[in-house]
Coordinates of C-alpha atoms in Angstrom, one line a residue:
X261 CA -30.9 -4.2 74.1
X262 CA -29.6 -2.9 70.5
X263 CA -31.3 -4.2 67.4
X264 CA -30.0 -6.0 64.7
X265 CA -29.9 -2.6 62.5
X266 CA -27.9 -0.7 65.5
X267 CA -25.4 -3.4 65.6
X268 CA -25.2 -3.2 61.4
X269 CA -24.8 0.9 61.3
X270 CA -22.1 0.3 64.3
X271 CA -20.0 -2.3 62.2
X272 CA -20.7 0.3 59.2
X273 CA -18.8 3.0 61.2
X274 CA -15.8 1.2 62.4
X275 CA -15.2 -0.1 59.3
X276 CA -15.7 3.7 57.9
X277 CA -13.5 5.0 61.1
X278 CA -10.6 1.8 59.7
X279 CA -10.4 3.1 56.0
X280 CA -10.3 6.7 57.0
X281 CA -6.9 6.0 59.0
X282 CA -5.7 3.6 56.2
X283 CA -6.1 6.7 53.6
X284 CA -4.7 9.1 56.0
X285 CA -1.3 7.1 56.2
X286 CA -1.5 6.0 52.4
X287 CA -1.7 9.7 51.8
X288 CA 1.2 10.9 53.9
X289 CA 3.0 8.6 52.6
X290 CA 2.5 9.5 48.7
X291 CA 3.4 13.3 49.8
X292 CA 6.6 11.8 51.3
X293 CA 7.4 10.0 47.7
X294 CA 5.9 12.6 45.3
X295 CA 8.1 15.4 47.5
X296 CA 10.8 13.5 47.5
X297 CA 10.7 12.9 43.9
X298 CA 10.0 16.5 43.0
X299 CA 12.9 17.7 44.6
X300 CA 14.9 14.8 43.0
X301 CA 13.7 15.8 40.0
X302 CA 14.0 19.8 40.8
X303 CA 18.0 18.7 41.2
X304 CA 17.9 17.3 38.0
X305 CA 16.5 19.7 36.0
X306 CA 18.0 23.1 37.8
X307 CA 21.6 22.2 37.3
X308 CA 23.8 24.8 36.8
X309 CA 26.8 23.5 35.7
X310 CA 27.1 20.7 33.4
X311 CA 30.0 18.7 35.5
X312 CA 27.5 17.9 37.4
X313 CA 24.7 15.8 35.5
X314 CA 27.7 15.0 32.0
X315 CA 30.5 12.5 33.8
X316 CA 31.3 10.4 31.2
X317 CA 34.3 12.2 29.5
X318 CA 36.0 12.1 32.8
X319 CA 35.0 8.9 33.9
X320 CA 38.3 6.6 33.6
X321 CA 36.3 4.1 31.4
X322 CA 36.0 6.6 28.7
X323 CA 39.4 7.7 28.8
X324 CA 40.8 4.1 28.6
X325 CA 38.7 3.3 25.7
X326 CA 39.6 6.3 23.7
X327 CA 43.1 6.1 24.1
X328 CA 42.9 2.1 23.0
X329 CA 40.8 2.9 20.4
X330 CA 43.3 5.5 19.0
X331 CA 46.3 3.2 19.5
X332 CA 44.3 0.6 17.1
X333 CA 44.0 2.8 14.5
X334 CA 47.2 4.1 14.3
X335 CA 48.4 0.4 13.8
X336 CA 47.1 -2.2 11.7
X337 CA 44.6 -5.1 12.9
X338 CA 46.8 -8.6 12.4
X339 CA 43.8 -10.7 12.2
X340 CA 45.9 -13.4 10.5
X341 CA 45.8 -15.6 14.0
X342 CA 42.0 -17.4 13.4
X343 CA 42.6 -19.9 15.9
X344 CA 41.5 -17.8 18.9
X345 CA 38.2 -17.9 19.4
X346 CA 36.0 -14.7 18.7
X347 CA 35.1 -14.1 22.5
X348 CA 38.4 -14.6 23.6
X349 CA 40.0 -11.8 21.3
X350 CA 41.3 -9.1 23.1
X351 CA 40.5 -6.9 20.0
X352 CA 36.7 -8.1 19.8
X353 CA 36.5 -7.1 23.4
X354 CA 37.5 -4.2 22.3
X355 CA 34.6 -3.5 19.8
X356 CA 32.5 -4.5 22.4
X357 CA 33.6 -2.2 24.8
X358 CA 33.3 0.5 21.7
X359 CA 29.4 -1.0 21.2
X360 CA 28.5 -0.1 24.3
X361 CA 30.2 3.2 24.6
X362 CA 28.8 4.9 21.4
X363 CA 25.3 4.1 23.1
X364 CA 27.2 6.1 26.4
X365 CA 28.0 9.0 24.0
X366 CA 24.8 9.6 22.6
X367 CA 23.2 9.3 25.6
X368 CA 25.9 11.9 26.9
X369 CA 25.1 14.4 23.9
X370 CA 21.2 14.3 24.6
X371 CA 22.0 15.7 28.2
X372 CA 24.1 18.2 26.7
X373 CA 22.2 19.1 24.2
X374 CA 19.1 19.4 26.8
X375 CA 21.2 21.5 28.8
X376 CA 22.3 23.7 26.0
X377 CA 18.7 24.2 24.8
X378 CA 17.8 25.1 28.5
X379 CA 20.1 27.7 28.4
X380 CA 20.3 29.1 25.0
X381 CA 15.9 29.1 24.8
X382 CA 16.3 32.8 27.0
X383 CA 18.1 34.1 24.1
X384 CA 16.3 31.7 20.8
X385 CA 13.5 30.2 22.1
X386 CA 12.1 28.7 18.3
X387 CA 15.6 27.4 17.4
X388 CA 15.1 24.1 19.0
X389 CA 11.9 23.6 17.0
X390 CA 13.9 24.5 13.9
X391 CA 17.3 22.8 14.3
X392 CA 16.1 19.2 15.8
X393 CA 19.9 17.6 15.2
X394 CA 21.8 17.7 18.7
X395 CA 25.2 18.3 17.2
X396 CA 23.7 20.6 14.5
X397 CA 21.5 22.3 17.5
X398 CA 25.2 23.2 19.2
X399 CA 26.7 24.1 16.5
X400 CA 24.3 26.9 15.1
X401 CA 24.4 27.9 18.7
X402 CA 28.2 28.3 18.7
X403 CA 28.2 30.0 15.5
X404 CA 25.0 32.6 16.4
X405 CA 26.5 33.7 20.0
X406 CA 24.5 36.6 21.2
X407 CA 24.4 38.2 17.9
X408 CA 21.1 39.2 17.2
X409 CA 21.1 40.4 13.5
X410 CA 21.5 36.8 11.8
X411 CA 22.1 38.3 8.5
X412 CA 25.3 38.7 9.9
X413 CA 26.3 35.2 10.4
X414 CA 27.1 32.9 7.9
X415 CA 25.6 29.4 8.7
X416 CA 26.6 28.1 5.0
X417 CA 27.5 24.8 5.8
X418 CA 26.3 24.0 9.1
X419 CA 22.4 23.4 7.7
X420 CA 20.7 22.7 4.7
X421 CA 19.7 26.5 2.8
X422 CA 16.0 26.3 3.0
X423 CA 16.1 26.1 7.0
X424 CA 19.0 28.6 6.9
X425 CA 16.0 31.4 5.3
X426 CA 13.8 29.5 7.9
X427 CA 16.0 30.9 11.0
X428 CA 17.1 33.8 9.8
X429 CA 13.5 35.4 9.1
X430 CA 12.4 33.9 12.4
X431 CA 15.1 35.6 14.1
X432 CA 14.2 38.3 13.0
X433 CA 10.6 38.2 14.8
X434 CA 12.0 36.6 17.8
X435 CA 11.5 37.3 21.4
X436 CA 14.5 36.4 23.2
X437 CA 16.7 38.6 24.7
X438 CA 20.6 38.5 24.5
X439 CA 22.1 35.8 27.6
X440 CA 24.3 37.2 30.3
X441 CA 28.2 36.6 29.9
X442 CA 28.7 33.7 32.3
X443 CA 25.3 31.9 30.9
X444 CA 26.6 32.6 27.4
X445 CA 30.2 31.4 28.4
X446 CA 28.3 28.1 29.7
X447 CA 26.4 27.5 27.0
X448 CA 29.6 27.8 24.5
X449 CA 31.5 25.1 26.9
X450 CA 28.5 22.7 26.0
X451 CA 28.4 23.4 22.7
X452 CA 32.3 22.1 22.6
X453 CA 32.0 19.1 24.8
X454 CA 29.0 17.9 22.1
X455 CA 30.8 18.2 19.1
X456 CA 34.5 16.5 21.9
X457 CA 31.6 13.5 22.1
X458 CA 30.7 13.5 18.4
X459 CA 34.1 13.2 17.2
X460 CA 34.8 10.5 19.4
X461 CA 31.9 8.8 18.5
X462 CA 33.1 9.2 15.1
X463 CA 36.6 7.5 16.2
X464 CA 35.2 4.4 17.7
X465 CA 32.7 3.7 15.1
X466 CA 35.9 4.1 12.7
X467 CA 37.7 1.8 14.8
X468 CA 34.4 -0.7 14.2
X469 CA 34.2 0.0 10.5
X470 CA 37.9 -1.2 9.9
X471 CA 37.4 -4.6 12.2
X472 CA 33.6 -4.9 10.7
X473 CA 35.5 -7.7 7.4
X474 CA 36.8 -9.5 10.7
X475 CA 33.9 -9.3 13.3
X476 CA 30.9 -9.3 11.4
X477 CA 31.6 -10.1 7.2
X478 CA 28.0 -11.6 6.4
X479 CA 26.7 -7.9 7.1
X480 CA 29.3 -5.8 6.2
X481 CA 29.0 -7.9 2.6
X482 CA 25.3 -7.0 2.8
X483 CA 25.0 -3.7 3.9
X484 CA 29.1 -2.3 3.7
X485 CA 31.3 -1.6 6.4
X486 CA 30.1 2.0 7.1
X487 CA 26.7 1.0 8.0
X488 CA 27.4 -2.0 9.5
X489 CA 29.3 -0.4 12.4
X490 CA 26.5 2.3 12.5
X491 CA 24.2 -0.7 12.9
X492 CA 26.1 -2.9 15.6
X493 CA 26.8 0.8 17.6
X494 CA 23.4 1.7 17.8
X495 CA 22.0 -1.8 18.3
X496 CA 24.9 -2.1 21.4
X497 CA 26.9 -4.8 20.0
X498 CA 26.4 -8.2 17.0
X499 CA 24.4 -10.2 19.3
X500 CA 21.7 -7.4 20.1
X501 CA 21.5 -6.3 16.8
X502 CA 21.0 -10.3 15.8
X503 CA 18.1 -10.1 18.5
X504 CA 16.2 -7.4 17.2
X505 CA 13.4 -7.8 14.3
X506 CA 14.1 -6.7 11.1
X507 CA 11.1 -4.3 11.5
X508 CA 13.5 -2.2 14.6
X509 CA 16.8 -2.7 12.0
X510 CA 14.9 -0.6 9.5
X511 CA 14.8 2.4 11.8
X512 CA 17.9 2.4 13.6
X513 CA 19.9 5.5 13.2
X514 CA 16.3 7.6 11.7
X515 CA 16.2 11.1 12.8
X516 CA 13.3 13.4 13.3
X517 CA 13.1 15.3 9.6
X518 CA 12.3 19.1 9.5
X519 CA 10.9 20.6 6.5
X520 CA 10.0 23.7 7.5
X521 CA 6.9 24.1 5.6
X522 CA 8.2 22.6 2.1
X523 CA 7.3 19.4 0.6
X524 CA 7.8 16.1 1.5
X525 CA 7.4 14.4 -2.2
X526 CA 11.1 13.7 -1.8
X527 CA 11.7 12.6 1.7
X528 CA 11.8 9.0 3.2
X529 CA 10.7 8.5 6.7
X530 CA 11.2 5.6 8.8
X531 CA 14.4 5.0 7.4
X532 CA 17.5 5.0 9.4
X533 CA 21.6 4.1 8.8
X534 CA 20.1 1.3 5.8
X535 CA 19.7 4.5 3.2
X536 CA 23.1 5.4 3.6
X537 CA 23.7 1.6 1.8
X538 CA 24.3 1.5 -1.9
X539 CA 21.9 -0.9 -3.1
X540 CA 19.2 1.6 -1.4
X541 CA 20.5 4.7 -3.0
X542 CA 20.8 2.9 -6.5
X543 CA 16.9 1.9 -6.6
X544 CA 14.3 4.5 -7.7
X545 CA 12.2 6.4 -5.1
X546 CA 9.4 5.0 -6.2
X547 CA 11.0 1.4 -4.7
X548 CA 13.0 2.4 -1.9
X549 CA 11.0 1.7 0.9
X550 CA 10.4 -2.1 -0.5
X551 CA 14.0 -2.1 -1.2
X552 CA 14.5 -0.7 2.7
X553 CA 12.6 -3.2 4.2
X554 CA 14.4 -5.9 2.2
X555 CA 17.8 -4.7 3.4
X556 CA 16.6 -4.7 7.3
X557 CA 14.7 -8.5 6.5
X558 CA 18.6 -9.6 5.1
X559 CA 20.9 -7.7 7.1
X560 CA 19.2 -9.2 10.6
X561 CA 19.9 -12.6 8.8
X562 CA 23.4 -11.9 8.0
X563 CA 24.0 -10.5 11.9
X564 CA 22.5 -13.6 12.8
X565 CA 24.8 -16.1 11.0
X566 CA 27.8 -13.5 12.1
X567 CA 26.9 -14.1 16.0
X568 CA 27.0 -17.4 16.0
X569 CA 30.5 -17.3 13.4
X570 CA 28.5 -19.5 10.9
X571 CA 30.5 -18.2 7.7
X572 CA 33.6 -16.5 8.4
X573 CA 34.5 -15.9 5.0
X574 CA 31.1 -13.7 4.1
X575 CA 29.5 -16.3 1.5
X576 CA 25.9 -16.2 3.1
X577 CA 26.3 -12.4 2.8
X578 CA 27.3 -12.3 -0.9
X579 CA 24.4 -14.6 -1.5
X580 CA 22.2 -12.5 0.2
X581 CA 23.4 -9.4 -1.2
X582 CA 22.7 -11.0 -5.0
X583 CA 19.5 -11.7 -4.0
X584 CA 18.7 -8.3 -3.1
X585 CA 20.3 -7.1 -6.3
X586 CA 17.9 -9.6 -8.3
X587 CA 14.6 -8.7 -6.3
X588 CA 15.2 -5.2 -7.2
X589 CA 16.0 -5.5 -10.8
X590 CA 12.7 -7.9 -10.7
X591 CA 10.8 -4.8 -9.4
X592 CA 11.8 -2.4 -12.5
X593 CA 11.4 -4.9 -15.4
X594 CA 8.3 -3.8 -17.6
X595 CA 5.0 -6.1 -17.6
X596 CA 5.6 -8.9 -20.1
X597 CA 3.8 -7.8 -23.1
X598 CA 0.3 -9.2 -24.1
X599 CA 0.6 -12.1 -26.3
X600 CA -2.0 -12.2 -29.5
X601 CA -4.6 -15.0 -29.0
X602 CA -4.5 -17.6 -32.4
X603 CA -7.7 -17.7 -33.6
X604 CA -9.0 -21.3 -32.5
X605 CA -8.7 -24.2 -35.4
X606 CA -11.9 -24.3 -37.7
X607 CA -13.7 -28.0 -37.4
X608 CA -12.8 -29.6 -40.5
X609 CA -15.6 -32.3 -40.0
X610 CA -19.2 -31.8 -39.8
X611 CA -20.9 -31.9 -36.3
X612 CA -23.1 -34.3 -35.5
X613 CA -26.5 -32.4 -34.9
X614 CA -29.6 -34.4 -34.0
X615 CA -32.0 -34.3 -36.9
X616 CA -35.5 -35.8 -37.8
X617 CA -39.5 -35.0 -38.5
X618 CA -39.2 -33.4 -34.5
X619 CA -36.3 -31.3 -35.1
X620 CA -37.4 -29.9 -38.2
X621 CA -41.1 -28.7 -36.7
X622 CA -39.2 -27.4 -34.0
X623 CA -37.8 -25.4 -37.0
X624 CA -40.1 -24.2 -38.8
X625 CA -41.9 -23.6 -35.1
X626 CA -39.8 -20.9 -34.4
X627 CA -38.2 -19.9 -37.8
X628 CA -37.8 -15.8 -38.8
X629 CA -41.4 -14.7 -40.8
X630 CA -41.1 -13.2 -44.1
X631 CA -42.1 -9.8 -42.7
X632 CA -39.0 -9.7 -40.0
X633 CA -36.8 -10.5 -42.5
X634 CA -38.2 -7.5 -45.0
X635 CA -37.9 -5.6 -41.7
X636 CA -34.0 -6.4 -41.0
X637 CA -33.4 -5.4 -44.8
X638 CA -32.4 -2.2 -46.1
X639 CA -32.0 -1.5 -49.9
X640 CA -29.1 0.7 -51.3
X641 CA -29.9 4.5 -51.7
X642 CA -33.4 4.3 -50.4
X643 CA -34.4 5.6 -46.9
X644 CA -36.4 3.1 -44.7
X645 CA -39.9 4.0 -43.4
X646 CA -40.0 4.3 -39.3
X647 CA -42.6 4.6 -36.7
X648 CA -42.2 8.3 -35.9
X649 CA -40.9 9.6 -39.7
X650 CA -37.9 11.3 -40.5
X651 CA -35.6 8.4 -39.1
X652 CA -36.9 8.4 -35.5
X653 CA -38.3 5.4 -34.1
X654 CA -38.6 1.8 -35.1
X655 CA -37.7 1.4 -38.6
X656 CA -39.4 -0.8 -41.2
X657 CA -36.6 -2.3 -43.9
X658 CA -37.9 -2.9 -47.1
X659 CA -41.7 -3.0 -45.7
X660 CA -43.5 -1.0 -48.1
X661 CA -40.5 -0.3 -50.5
X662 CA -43.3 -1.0 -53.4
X663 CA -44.9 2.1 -52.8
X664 CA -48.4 1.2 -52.4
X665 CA -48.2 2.2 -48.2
X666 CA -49.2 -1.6 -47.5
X667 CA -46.7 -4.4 -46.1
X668 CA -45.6 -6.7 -48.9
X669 CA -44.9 -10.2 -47.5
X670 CA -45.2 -13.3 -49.9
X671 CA -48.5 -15.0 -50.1
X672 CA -47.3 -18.4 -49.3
X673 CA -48.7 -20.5 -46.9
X674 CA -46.3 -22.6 -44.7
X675 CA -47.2 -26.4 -44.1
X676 CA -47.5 -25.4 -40.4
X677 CA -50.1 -22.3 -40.8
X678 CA -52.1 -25.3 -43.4
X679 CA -51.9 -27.5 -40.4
X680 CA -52.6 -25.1 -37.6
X681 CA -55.6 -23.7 -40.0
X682 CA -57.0 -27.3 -39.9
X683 CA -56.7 -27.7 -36.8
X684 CA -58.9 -24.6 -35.9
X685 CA -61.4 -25.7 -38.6
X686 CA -61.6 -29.6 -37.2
X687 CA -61.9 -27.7 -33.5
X688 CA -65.1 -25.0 -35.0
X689 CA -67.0 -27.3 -36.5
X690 CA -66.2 -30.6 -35.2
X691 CA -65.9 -34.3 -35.9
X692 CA -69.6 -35.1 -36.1
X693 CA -70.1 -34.2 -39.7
X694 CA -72.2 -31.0 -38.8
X695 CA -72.0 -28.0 -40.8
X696 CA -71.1 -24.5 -39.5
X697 CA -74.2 -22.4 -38.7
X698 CA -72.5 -19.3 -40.6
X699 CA -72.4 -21.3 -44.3
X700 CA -75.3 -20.8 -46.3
X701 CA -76.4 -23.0 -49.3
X702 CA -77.4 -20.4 -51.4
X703 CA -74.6 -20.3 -54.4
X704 CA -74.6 -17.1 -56.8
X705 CA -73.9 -17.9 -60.3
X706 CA -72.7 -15.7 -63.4
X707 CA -76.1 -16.8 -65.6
X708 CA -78.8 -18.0 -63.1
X709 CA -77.9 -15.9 -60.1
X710 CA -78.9 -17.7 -57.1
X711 CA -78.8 -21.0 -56.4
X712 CA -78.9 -24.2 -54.5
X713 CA -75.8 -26.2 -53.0
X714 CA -74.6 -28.0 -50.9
X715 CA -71.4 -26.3 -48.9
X716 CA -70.0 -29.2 -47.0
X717 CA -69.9 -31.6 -50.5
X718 CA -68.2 -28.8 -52.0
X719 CA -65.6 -28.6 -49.5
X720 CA -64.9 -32.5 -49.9
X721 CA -64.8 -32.3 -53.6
X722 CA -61.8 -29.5 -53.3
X723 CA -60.4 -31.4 -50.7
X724 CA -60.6 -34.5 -52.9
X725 CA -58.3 -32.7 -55.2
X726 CA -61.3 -31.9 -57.5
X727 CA -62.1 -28.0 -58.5
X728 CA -65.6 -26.9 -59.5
X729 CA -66.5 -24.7 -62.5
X730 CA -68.8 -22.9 -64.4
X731 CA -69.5 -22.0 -67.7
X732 CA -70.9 -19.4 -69.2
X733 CA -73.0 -20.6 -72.3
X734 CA -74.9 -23.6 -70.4
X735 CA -75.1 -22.2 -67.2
X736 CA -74.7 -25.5 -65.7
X737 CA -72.2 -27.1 -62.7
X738 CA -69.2 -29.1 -63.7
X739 CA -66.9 -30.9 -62.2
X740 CA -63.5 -31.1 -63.7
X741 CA -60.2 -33.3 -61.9
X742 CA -57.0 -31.6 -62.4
X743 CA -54.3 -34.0 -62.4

């Protein structure tokens, strides 16, 4: 009979032998996918002709479009009828349809430009990390060919000069090796077909530009024309570009910047079709990115009023548009200048201070001694005494001045040292009448020398305003009251 344990390890293994199978299958089945996916993505990659991954400039769609596009320019818009409504306008169908296919065409110029870097890397591999620009990658391409001396290709013209010195000296260091006739023949046919696409993406964001017043004239009033069809191509239409946050408007149409090595003082980043506006190229560098982010914040407004054909005549947008103007001149006006402070105005009438026998002990309590005020005084032309000589340390004022190397402070007695003085007297000796054990009644006398008195009826006497004196030719005590 099995145990409880046996029947436990016995579970354990079936459920071990289950999971094993499970895994098996789950793994078979992920080869399947991830083979099947590699050699989807094999086909995609190893093309060897570019019919076969670029269809659009055959596709009929493309073809109708173009030739409608070119039709409307070569006539004027009559946008005179505004009782259609804006849906319902064949030519705002049209715009649409041009929206959508400028997003086609660049998506159609990546692919060709992948496939012209794929084939052009065997010959240049760092040109792609020099020349990031798709149309500007194709045509550098088309101008170089298989030459492998650059110095004898002028690409004046086609980029800026400092990445012109950057490509020639790296070709000159270059590993690449000249392409084959039919690659090279290839590679030229891309080239072409980008810069077919970009000129018709040029055409159909015309076409948007000239209907832009009549479509959208909030924005074009905010941002112009140009830049408004830029923005509604890239965004795929008015009511996309009215969806998107003002923080995506900003960086629509922003390309990858290559310096090559120089400084980037001067250049804006994350800035996209909205620095090609006036009001951004009119503020100072130091503001343009507030200024950017302004123009993003009010042109997704404006796109917003035009998508739901709020104000057809472009008031909101003129409004907005001044606004702009103001903030910016706001931002370079100087710090208003520091106004002088007025003096306050002098009380005219005297304060009411508490006064009385307390205030005025409290006074003379705490009042400045004679000898700190000889030591905060200085007399003209005569150098003050200090604590460490020759000017160093703690100096001493006028203490001294007289010459005699003691302090000279006045003899006078306050009313407060008199009181404090009997005070300490009435506290030695006490209240019983008792003299001090330190007086002595022994008196010496000009004549008779030494004599008896009495200390303590002395003291009364001079306290009773009386003053004792003695005279030479008697030799006796007197007692004489001054008055």
């Amino acid at each position: 009979m099995a145990t409880l344990a046996d029947s436990f390890l016995a579970d354990l293994d079936e459920l071990s032998d289950n999971e094993a199978d499970v895994a098996d299958e789950e793994n078979l089945d992920a080869d399947q996918m991830e083979e099947d996916g590699d050699l989807a993505d094999i086909e995609a990659l190893n093309y060897d002709d570019l019919d076969n991954v670029s269809k659009l400039q055959k596709s009929r769609r493309y073809i109708d479009i173009m030739q409608k596009v070119e039709d409307a320019l070569e006539k004027e818009s009559d946008i005179t009828n505004k009782g259609v409504v804006l849906e319902h306008d064949p030519e705002y169908q049209l715009i649409v349809d041009c929206n959508v296919l400028s997003v086609d065409i660049e998506n159609e110029i990546v692919i060709t430009h992948n496939f012209i870097r794929d084939k052009y890397r065997l010959k240049f591999p760092e040109l792609e990390s020099l020349v990031h620009h798709p149309i500007d990658y194709a045509r550098v391409v088309k101008k170089i060919g298989n030459e492998m001396d650059l110095t004898l290709v002028d690409l004046e013209g086609l980029l800026p000069s400092a990445i012109i010195m950057v490509v020639s000296v790296t070709a000159s260091t270059t590993s690449g090796k000249p392409l084959p006739e039919d690659v090279l023949q290839k590679t030229v046919e891309a080239c072409d077909r980008a810069l077919d696409l970009d000129s018709a993406k040029k055409k159909v964001l015309d076409f948007v530009e000239s209907r832009m017043g009549y479509i959208a004239p909030n924005l074009s009033a905010v941002v112009g024309s140009a830049v408004a069809a830029k923005l509604m191509g890239t965004a795929g239409g008015l009511s996309s570009l009215a969806k998107m946050p003002a923080c995506n408007v900003q960086l629509l149409g922003a390309k990858k910047k290559n310096l090559a090595g120089f400084s980037t003082a001067t250049s804006q980043f994350h800035v996209g079709y909205i620095e090609q506006t006036e009001l951004f190229q009119s503020t100072p560098p130091s503001l343009r990115m507030r200024a950017c982010r302004l123009l993003a914040a009010k042109s997704t407004l404006a796109a917003r009023v035009d998508s739901i054909n709020g104000d057809p005549i472009g008031k909101t947008g003129r409004s907005l548009r001044e606004e702009i103007r103001k903030k910016i001149e706001k931002w370079q006006e100087p710090p208003p200048a520091k106004q002088p402070k007025p003096l306050p105005v002098p009380d005219s009438e005297p304060k009411k201070k508490r006064g009385g026998r307390r205030l005025r002990k409290m006074k003379e309590r705490y009042a400045i001694t004679d000898m700190r005020k000889l030591a905060n005084r200085m007399q003209f032309g005569i150098p003050e005494e200090s604590s460490l000589g020759d000017g160093l340390g703690e100096g001493y004022g006028m203490l001294g001045q007289a010459g005699s190397g003691k302090l000279r402070v006045s003899v006078g007695q306050s009313k407060l040292a008199a009181k404090v003085a009997k005070k300490f007297k009435e506290k030695s000796y006490g209240s019983s009448g008792a003299t001090s054990g330190l007086t002595s009644s022994l008196a010496f006398t000009p004549v008779q020398g030494i004599e008896l008195s009495n200390p303590q009826a002395l003291a009364n006497q001079l306290g009773s305003g009386t003053q004792s004196t003695y005279f030479s030719d008697t030799g006796t005590f007197s007692k004489i009251k001054r008055t």
